Amino acid sequence: MCLAIPGKIISISGENLYTRTGDVSFSGLVTTVSLALVPEAKENDYVIVHAGFAINLLDEEEALATLASLDDLKSAQE
């Protein structure tokens, strides 16, 4: 089973659409991911990330709802 997590692009590096990367925040944890699969992505967009690649754009409302659901799961485990 695969899990893709939504995150917010906080900065983008590179000009080439196939090699550019973005720093993406996952509830405060920031990591660099490839943006090659979402050439239309820009700063402050939400993306779904799997295995180091942003694979799809996500609207803010859907992203926040997904993150809230993940927080609920975490709380239920505690």
C-alpha positions as YAML, in Angstrom:
chain: A
units: angstrom
residues:
- id: 1
  name: MET
  ca: [0.00, 0.00, 0.00]
- id: 2
  name: CYS
  ca: [1.22, 3.50, -0.83]
- id: 3
  name: LEU
  ca: [0.58, 6.65, 1.11]
- id: 4
  name: ALA
  ca: [0.75, 10.12, -0.44]
- id: 5
  name: ILE
  ca: [0.76, 13.08, 1.93]
- id: 6
  name: PRO
  ca: [-0.36, 16.65, 1.17]
- id: 7
  name: GLY
  ca: [2.11, 19.45, 1.76]
- id: 8
  name: LYS
  ca: [2.48, 23.16, 1.01]
- id: 9
  name: ILE
  ca: [5.19, 24.44, -1.32]
- id: 10
  name: ILE
  ca: [7.10, 27.14, 0.54]
- id: 11
  name: SER
  ca: [9.86, 27.75, -2.03]
- id: 12
  name: ILE
  ca: [10.91, 26.60, -5.51]
- id: 13
  name: SER
  ca: [14.43, 26.16, -6.87]
- id: 14
  name: GLY
  ca: [15.47, 25.81, -10.50]
- id: 15
  name: GLU
  ca: [14.17, 27.08, -13.81]
- id: 16
  name: ASN
  ca: [13.99, 23.84, -15.79]
- id: 17
  name: LEU
  ca: [10.51, 22.34, -15.45]
- id: 18
  name: TYR
  ca: [11.94, 18.81, -15.39]
- id: 19
  name: THR
  ca: [14.61, 19.33, -12.74]
- id: 20
  name: ARG
  ca: [13.18, 21.99, -10.45]
- id: 21
  name: THR
  ca: [12.52, 21.18, -6.82]
- id: 22
  name: GLY
  ca: [10.44, 22.64, -4.06]
- id: 23
  name: ASP
  ca: [10.74, 22.86, -0.31]
- id: 24
  name: VAL
  ca: [7.44, 21.45, 0.92]
- id: 25
  name: SER
  ca: [6.09, 21.78, 4.45]
- id: 26
  name: PHE
  ca: [4.24, 18.84, 5.97]
- id: 27
  name: SER
  ca: [2.75, 20.36, 9.13]
- id: 28
  name: GLY
  ca: [6.06, 22.07, 9.87]
- id: 29
  name: LEU
  ca: [8.42, 19.33, 8.68]
- id: 30
  name: VAL
  ca: [10.11, 20.69, 5.53]
- id: 31
  name: THR
  ca: [11.65, 18.49, 2.86]
- id: 32
  name: THR
  ca: [12.78, 18.99, -0.72]
- id: 33
  name: VAL
  ca: [10.76, 17.21, -3.40]
- id: 34
  name: SER
  ca: [10.84, 16.99, -7.18]
- id: 35
  name: LEU
  ca: [8.27, 19.14, -8.99]
- id: 36
  name: ALA
  ca: [8.88, 17.50, -12.40]
- id: 37
  name: LEU
  ca: [5.42, 15.90, -12.49]
- id: 38
  name: VAL
  ca: [3.58, 19.14, -11.66]
- id: 39
  name: PRO
  ca: [5.16, 21.82, -13.89]
- id: 40
  name: GLU
  ca: [2.27, 24.20, -13.13]
- id: 41
  name: ALA
  ca: [3.01, 24.20, -9.38]
- id: 42
  name: LYS
  ca: [3.93, 27.48, -7.72]
- id: 43
  name: GLU
  ca: [4.76, 28.69, -4.21]
- id: 44
  name: ASN
  ca: [1.91, 28.34, -1.68]
- id: 45
  name: ASP
  ca: [0.24, 25.57, -3.73]
- id: 46
  name: TYR
  ca: [-0.62, 22.32, -1.99]
- id: 47
  name: VAL
  ca: [0.66, 19.13, -3.58]
- id: 48
  name: ILE
  ca: [0.33, 15.41, -2.97]
- id: 49
  name: VAL
  ca: [3.80, 13.93, -2.46]
- id: 50
  name: HIS
  ca: [4.81, 10.29, -2.82]
- id: 51
  name: ALA
  ca: [8.34, 8.90, -2.74]
- id: 52
  name: GLY
  ca: [9.93, 12.34, -3.08]
- id: 53
  name: PHE
  ca: [7.83, 13.48, -6.04]
- id: 54
  name: ALA
  ca: [4.94, 15.92, -6.04]
- id: 55
  name: ILE
  ca: [2.42, 13.97, -8.11]
- id: 56
  name: ASN
  ca: [-0.64, 16.23, -8.15]
- id: 57
  name: LEU
  ca: [-1.91, 19.66, -7.13]
- id: 58
  name: LEU
  ca: [-4.53, 19.84, -4.41]
- id: 59
  name: ASP
  ca: [-6.81, 22.74, -3.52]
- id: 60
  name: GLU
  ca: [-6.25, 24.27, -0.09]
- id: 61
  name: GLU
  ca: [-9.62, 23.19, 1.35]
- id: 62
  name: GLU
  ca: [-9.06, 19.55, 0.42]
- id: 63
  name: ALA
  ca: [-5.46, 19.62, 1.67]
- id: 64
  name: LEU
  ca: [-6.45, 21.07, 5.05]
- id: 65
  name: ALA
  ca: [-9.28, 18.55, 5.43]
- id: 66
  name: THR
  ca: [-6.88, 15.67, 4.69]
- id: 67
  name: LEU
  ca: [-4.31, 17.01, 7.17]
- id: 68
  name: ALA
  ca: [-7.03, 17.36, 9.82]
- id: 69
  name: SER
  ca: [-8.05, 13.73, 9.25]
- id: 70
  name: LEU
  ca: [-4.44, 12.61, 9.65]
- id: 71
  name: ASP
  ca: [-4.21, 14.61, 12.91]
- id: 72
  name: ASP
  ca: [-7.39, 12.87, 14.12]
- id: 73
  name: LEU
  ca: [-5.81, 9.48, 13.40]
- id: 74
  name: LYS
  ca: [-2.70, 10.47, 15.31]
- id: 75
  name: SER
  ca: [-4.79, 11.62, 18.29]
- id: 76
  name: ALA
  ca: [-6.77, 8.38, 18.28]
- id: 77
  name: GLN
  ca: [-3.54, 6.38, 18.55]
- id: 78
  name: GLU
  ca: [-2.30, 8.32, 21.57]
...
